[in-house]
GROMACS .gro file of C-alpha atoms in nm:
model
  367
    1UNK     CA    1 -17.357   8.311  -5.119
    2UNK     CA    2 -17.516   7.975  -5.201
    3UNK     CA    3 -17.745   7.966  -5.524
    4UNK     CA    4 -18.058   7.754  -5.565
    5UNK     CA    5 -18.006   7.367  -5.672
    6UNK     CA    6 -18.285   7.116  -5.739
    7UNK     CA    7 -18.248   6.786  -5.511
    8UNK     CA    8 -18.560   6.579  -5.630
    9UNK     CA    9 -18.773   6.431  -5.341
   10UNK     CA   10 -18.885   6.088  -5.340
   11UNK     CA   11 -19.164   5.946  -5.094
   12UNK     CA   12 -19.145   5.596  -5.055
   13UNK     CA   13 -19.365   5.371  -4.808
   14UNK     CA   14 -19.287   5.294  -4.421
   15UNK     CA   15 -19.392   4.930  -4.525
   16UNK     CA   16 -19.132   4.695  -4.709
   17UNK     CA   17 -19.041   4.658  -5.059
   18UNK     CA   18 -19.238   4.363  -5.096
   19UNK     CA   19 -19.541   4.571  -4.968
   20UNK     CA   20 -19.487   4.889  -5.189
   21UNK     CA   21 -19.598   4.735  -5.545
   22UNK     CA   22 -19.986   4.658  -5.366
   23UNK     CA   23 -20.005   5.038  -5.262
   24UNK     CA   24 -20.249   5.247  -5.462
   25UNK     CA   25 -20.047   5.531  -5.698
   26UNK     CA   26 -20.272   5.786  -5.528
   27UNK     CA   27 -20.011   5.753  -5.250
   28UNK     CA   28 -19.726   5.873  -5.414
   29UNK     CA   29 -19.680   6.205  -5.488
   30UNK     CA   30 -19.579   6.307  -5.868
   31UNK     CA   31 -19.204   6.389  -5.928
   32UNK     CA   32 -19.233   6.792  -6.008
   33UNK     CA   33 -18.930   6.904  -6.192
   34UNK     CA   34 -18.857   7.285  -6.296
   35UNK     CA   35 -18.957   7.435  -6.602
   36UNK     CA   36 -18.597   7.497  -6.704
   37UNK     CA   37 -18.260   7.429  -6.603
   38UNK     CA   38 -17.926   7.614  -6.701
   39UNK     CA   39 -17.827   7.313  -6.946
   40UNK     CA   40 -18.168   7.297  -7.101
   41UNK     CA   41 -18.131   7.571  -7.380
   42UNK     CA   42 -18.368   7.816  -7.568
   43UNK     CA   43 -18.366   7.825  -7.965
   44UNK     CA   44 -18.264   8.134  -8.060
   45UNK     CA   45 -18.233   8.121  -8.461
   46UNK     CA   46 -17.985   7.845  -8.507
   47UNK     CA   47 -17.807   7.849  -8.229
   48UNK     CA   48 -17.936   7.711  -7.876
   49UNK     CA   49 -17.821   7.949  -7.588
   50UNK     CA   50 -17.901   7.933  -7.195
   51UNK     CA   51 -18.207   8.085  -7.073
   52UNK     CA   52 -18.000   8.355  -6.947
   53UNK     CA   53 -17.679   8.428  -7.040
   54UNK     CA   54 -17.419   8.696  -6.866
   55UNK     CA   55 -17.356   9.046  -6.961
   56UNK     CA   56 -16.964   9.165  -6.998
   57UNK     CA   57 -17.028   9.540  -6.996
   58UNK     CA   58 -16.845   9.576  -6.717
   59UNK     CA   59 -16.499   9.374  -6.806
   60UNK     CA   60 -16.272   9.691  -6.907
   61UNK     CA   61 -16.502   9.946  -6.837
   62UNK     CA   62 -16.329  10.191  -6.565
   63UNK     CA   63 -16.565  10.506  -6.610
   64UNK     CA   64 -16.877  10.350  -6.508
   65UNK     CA   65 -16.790   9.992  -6.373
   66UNK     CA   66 -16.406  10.056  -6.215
   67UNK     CA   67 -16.279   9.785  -6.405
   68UNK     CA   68 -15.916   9.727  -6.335
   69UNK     CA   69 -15.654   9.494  -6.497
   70UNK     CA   70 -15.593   9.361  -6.170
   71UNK     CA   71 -15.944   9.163  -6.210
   72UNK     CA   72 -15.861   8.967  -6.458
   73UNK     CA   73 -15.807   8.657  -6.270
   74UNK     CA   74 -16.203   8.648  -6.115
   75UNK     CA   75 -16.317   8.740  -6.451
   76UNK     CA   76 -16.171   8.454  -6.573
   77UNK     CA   77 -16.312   8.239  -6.316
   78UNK     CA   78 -16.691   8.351  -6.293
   79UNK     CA   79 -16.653   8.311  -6.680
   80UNK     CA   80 -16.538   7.895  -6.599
   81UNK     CA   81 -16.827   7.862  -6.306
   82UNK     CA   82 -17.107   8.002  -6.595
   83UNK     CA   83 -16.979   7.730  -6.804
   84UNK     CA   84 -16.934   7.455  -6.592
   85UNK     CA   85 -17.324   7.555  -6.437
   86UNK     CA   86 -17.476   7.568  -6.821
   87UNK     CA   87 -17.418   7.949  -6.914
   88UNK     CA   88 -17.318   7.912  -7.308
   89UNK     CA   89 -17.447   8.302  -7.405
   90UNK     CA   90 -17.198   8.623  -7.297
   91UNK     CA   91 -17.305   8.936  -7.470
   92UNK     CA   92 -17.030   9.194  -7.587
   93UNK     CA   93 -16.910   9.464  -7.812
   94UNK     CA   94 -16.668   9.581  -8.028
   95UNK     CA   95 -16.726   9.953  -7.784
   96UNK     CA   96 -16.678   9.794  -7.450
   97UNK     CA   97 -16.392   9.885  -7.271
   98UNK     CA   98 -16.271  10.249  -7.199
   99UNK     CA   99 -15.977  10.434  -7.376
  100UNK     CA  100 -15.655  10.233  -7.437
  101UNK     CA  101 -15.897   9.975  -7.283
  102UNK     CA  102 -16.103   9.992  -7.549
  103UNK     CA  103 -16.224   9.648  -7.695
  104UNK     CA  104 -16.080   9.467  -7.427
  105UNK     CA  105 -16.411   9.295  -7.319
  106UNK     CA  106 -16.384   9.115  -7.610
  107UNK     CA  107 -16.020   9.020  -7.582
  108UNK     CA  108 -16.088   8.878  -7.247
  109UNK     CA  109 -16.370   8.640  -7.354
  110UNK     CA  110 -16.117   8.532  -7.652
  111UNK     CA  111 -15.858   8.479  -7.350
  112UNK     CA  112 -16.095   8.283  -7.140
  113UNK     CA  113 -16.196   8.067  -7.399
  114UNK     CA  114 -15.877   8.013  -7.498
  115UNK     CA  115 -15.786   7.885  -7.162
  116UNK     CA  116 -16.093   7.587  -7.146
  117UNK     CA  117 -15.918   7.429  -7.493
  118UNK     CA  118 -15.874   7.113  -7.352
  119UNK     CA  119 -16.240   7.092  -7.349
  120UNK     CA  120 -16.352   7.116  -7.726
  121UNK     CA  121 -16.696   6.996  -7.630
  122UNK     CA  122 -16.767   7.320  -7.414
  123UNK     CA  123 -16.553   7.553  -7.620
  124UNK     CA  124 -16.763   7.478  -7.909
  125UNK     CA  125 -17.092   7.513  -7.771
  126UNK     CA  126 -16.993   7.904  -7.637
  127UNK     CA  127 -17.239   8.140  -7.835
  128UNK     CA  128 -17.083   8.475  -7.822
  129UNK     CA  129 -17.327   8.767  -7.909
  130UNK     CA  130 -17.088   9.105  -7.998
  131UNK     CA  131 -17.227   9.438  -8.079
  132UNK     CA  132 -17.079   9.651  -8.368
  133UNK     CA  133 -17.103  10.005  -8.285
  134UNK     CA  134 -17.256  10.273  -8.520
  135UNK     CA  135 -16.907  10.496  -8.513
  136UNK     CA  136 -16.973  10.771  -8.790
  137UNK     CA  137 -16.699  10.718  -9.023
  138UNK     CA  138 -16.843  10.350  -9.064
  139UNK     CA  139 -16.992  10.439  -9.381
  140UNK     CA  140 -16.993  10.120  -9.554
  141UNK     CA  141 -17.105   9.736  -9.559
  142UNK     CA  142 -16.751   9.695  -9.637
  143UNK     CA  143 -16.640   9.897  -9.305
  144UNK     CA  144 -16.898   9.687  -9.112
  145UNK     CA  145 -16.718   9.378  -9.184
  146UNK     CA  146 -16.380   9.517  -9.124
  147UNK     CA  147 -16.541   9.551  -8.790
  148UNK     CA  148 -16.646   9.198  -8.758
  149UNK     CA  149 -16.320   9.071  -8.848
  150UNK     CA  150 -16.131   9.317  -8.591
  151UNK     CA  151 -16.380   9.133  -8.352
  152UNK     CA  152 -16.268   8.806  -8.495
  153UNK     CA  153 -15.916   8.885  -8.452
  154UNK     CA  154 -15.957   9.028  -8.088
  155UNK     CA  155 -16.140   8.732  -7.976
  156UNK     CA  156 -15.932   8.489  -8.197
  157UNK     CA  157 -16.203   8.244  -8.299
  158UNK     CA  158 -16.341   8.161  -8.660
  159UNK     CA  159 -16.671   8.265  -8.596
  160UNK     CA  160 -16.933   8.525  -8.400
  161UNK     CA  161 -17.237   8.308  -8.293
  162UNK     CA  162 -17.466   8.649  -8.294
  163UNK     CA  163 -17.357   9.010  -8.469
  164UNK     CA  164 -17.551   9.270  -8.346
  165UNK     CA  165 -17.580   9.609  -8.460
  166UNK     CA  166 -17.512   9.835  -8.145
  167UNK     CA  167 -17.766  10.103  -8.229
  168UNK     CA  168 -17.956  10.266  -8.528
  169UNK     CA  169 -17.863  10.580  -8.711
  170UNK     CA  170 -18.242  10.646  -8.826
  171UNK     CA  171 -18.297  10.947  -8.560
  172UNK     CA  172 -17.941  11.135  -8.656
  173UNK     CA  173 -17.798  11.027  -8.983
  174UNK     CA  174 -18.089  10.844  -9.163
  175UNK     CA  175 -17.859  10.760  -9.456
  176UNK     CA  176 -17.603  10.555  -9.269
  177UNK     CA  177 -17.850  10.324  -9.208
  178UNK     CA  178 -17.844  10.099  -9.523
  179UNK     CA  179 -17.480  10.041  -9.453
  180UNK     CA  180 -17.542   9.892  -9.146
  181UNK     CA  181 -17.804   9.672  -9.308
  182UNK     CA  182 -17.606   9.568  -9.577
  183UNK     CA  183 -17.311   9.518  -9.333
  184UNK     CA  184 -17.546   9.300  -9.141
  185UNK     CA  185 -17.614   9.084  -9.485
  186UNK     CA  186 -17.260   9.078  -9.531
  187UNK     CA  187 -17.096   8.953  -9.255
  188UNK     CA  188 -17.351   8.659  -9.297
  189UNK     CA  189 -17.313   8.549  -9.590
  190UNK     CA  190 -16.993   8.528  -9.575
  191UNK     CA  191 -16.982   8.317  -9.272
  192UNK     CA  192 -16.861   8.533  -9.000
  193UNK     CA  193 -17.168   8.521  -8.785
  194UNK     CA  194 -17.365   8.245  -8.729
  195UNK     CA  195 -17.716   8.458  -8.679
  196UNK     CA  196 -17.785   8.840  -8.659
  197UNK     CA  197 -17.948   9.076  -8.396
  198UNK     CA  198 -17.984   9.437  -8.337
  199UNK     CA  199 -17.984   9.637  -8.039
  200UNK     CA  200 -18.160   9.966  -7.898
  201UNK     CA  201 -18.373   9.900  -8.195
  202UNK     CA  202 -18.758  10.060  -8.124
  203UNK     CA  203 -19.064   9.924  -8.267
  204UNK     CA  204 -19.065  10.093  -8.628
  205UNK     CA  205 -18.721  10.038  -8.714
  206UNK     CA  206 -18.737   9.681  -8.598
  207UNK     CA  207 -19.002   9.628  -8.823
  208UNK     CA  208 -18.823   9.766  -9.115
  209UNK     CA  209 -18.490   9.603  -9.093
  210UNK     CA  210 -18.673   9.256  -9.062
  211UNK     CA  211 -18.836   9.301  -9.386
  212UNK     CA  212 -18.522   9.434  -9.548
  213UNK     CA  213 -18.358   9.129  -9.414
  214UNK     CA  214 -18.622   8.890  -9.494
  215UNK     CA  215 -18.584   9.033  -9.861
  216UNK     CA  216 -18.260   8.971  -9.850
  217UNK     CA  217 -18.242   8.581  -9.737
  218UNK     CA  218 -18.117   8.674  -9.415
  219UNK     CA  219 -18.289   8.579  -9.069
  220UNK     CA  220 -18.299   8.812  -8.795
  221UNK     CA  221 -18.211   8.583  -8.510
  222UNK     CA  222 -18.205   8.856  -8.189
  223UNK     CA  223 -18.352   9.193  -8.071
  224UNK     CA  224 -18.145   9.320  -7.702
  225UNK     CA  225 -18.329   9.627  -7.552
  226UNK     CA  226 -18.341   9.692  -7.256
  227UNK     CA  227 -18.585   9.522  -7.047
  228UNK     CA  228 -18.668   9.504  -6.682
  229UNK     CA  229 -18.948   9.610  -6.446
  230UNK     CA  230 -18.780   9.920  -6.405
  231UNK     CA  231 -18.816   9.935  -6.797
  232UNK     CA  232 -19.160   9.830  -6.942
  233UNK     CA  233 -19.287  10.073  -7.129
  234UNK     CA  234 -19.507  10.054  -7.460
  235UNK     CA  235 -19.221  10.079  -7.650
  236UNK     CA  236 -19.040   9.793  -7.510
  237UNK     CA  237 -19.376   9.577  -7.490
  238UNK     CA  238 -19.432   9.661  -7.807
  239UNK     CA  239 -19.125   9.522  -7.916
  240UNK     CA  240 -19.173   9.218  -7.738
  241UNK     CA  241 -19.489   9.163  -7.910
  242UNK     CA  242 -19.308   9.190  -8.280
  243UNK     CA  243 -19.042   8.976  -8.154
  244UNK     CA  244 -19.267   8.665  -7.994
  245UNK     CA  245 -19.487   8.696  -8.364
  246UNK     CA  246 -19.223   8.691  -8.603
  247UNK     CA  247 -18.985   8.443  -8.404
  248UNK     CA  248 -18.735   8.707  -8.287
  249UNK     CA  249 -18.584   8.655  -7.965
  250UNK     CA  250 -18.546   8.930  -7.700
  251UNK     CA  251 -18.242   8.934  -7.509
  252UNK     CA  252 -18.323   9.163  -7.203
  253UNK     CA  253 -17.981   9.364  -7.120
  254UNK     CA  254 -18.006   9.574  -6.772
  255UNK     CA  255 -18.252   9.343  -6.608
  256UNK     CA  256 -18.113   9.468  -6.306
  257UNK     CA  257 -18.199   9.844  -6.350
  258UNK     CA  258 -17.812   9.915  -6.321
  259UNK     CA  259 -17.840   9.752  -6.004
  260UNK     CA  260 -18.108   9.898  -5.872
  261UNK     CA  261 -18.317   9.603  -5.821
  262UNK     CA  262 -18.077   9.399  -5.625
  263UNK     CA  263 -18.190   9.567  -5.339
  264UNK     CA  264 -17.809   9.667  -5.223
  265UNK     CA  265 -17.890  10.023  -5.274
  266UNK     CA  266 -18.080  10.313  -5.083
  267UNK     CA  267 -18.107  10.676  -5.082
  268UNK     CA  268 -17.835  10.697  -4.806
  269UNK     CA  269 -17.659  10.410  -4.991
  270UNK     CA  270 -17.543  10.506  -5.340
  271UNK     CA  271 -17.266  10.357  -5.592
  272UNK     CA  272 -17.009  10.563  -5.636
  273UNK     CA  273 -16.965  10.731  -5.992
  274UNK     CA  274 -17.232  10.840  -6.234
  275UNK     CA  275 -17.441  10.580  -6.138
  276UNK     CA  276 -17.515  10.728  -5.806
  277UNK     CA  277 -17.625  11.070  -5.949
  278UNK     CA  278 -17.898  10.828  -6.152
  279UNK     CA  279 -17.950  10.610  -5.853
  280UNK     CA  280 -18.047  10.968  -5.647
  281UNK     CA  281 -18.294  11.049  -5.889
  282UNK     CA  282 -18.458  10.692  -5.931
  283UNK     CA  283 -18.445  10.493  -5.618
  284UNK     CA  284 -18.678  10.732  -5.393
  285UNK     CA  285 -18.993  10.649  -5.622
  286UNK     CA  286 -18.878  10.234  -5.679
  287UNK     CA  287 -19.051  10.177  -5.308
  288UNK     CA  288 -19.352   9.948  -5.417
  289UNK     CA  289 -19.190   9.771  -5.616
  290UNK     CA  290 -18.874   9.654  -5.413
  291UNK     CA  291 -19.147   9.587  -5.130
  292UNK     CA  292 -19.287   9.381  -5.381
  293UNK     CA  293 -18.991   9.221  -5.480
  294UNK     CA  294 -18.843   9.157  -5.109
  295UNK     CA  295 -19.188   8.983  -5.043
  296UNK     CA  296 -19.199   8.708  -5.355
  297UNK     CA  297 -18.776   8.682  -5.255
  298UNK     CA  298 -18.827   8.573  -4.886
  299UNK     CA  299 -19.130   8.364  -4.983
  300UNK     CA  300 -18.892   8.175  -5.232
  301UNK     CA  301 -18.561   8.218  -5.020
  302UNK     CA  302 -18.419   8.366  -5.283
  303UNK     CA  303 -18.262   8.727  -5.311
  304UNK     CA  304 -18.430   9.037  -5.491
  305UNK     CA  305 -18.256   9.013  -5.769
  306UNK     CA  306 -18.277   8.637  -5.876
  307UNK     CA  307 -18.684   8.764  -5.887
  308UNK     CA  308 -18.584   9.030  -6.112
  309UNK     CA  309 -18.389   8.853  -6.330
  310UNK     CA  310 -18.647   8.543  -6.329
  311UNK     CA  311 -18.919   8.765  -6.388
  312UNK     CA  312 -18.731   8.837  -6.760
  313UNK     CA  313 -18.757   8.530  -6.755
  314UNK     CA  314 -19.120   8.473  -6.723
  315UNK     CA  315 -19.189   8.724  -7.008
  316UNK     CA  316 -18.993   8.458  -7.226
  317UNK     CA  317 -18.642   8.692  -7.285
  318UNK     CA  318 -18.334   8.596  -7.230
  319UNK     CA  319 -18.138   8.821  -6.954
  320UNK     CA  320 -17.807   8.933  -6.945
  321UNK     CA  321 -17.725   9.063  -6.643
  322UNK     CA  322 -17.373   9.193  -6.613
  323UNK     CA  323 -17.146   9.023  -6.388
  324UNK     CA  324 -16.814   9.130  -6.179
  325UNK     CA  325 -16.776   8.916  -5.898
  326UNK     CA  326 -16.792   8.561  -5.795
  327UNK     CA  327 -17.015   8.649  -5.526
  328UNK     CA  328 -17.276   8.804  -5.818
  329UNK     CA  329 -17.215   8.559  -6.064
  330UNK     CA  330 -17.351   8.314  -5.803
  331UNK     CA  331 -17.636   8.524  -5.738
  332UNK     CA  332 -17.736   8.510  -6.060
  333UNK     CA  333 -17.751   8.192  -6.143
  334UNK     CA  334 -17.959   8.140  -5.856
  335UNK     CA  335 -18.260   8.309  -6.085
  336UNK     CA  336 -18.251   7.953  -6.284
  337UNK     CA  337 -18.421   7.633  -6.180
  338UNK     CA  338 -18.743   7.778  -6.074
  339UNK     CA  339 -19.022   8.035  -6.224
  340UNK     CA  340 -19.272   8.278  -6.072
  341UNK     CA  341 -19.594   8.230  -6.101
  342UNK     CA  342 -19.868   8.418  -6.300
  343UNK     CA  343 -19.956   8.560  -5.979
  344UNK     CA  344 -19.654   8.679  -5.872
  345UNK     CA  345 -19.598   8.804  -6.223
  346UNK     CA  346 -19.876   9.006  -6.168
  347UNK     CA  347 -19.804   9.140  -5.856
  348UNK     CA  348 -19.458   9.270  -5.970
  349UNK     CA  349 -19.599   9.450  -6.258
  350UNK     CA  350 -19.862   9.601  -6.040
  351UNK     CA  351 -19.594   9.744  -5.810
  352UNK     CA  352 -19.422   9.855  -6.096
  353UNK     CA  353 -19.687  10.069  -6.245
  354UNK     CA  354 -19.764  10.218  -5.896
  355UNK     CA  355 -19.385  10.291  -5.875
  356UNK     CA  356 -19.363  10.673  -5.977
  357UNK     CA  357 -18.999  10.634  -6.146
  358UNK     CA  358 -18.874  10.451  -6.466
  359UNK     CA  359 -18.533  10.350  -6.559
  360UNK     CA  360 -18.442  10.620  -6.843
  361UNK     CA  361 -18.427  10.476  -7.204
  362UNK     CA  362 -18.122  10.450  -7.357
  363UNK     CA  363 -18.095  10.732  -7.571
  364UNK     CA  364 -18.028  10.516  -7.897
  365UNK     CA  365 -18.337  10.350  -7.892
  366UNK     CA  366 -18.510  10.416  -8.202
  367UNK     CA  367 -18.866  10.464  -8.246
   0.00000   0.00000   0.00000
């Protein structure tokens, strides 16, 4: 599959050279570049990231994703063509990757940047965002950064560009919580993150931590949530709207709905594993919208989901969709170079709303 590229048009004349310079300007059409191209980056905090950036859920996950050792080898070359097309951002976590497999996302990106060492240039502008997970017998700031360094260690780099609590505790075990604050303080000021974030972190809670940070010198850089047009309820607009007024940025994991907005799946059509028992429930109601989102895709030759993933986009978060294949990480960056228009911004959200199913929230979200 061939993604989008920008070939600017020039309109010159029939008459000679000589001839051109006595031509009125009203003859020449304006030069219209994009709004934003892979290698022109979004602030996010202090570091400057890709408006999208790719989402390694997937890379050692065999219970929901089939991830096999065997992969290794395309993982490590859809993670060279995001770099070499502008992708600096990949999103992990200390969680991802199942049983003896556990972690090994992370080992893989520390792999696969080892391998592009003879470019220091590229190496050094990789921002890697990792999650720290809110295991109960993490009881401590000081067990936090344990965590961060077993990160360090896994990846084998000197520093985390973003670490990102994985969930809050506030709904089940309220008093863990200042630990993973303080861990959060911690790990930055001793240098082992660049810039914080949080994740699955609802309106409220957001609100709190940022003041708790703010009091204690410490910037929060990120907020990931999930965020698609399968998944735009108050909460997560609400969100949105604390992030864009206190400078947080929102990275929008799941843009894709799972998948279900890539318009590869039916009710006779299903993924196989647990996804397919969600898919069964969900996909019957999604109608309007993927109508919707077929339309705006053959009107821009594009596929459904490089409108999906542009329309994060448009909302002004930065998507990470996850990414297994060549073939999808191709797709994907197809959703760059170009933007809806309010219109068609519209138009989605309108089908969304008359859609009768949602994606289901993740249960960590906080309130």
């Amino acid at each position: 599959m061939q993604f989008s590229t920008f070939t600017p048009t020039l309109y010159f004349s029939s008459l000679g050279p000589s001839n051109v310079t006595s031509l009125p300007s009203s003859l020449f059409k304006p030069l219209k570049l994009p709004p934003f191209w892979p290698w022109q980056k979004v602030k996010m905090g202090p570091l400057s990231v890709s408006p999208m950036g790719f989402g390694t859920w997937a890379w050692g996950n065999q219970l929901l994703w089939g991830y096999q050792e065997s992969m290794d080898n395309e993982l490590q070359q859809i993670f060279n063509l995001a770099v070499e097309n502008g992708i600096n951002l990949f999103d992990t976590a200390d969680s991802y990757g199942t049983g003896k497999l556990n972690g090994q996302s992370e080992k893989l990106i520390g792999k696969f940047i080892r391998e592009r060492q003879v470019n220091k240039q590229i190496q050094g502008d990789i921002v890697i965002a990792t999650k720290f997970a809110a295991y109960p017998w993490r009881l401590t700031s000081r067990q936090f950064v344990n965590a961060c360094r077993a990160s360090l260690d896994r990846m084998q780099i000197d520093q985390i560009g973003i670490g990102q609590l994985h969930w809050s505790t506030a709904n089940y075990a309220p008093f863990q919580e200042l630990a993973l604050w303080d861990g959060l303080v911690a790990m930055y000021e001793k240098g082992l993150v660049r810039a914080v974030g949080v994740s699955n972190y609802g309106p409220k809670q957001l609100l709190k931590l940022y003041d708790y940070l703010k009091a204690r010198g410490v910037p929060l850089c990120s907020a990931q949530v999930q965020f698609s047009l399968l998944s735009m309820g108050e909460d997560q607009i609400e969100i949105k709207k604390i992030c864009d007024s206190l400078g947080i940025h929102l990275i929008a994991y799941s843009p894709l709905g799972l998948g279900m907005l890539t318009g590869k799946y039916s009710a006779s059509q299903l993924p196989s594993g647990p996804r397919g028992l969600l898919f069964r429930q969900i996909l019957p109601g999604l109608e309007p919208l993927l109508i919707s989102l077929r339309e705006i895709a053959q009107r821009r030759h594009k596929t459904i989901a490089q409108v999906a993933i542009n329309w994060c986009i448009s909302k002004g978060a930065v998507p990470i969709p996850g990414v297994k294949s060549i073939e999808q990480a191709k797709e994907n960056l197809g959703a760059l170079g170009w933007r809806l228009s309010s219109e068609e911004v519209l138009q989605l959200e309108y089908a969304a709303r008359e859609s009768p199913q949602r994606m289901i929230q993740n249960i960590f979200q906080t309130k």
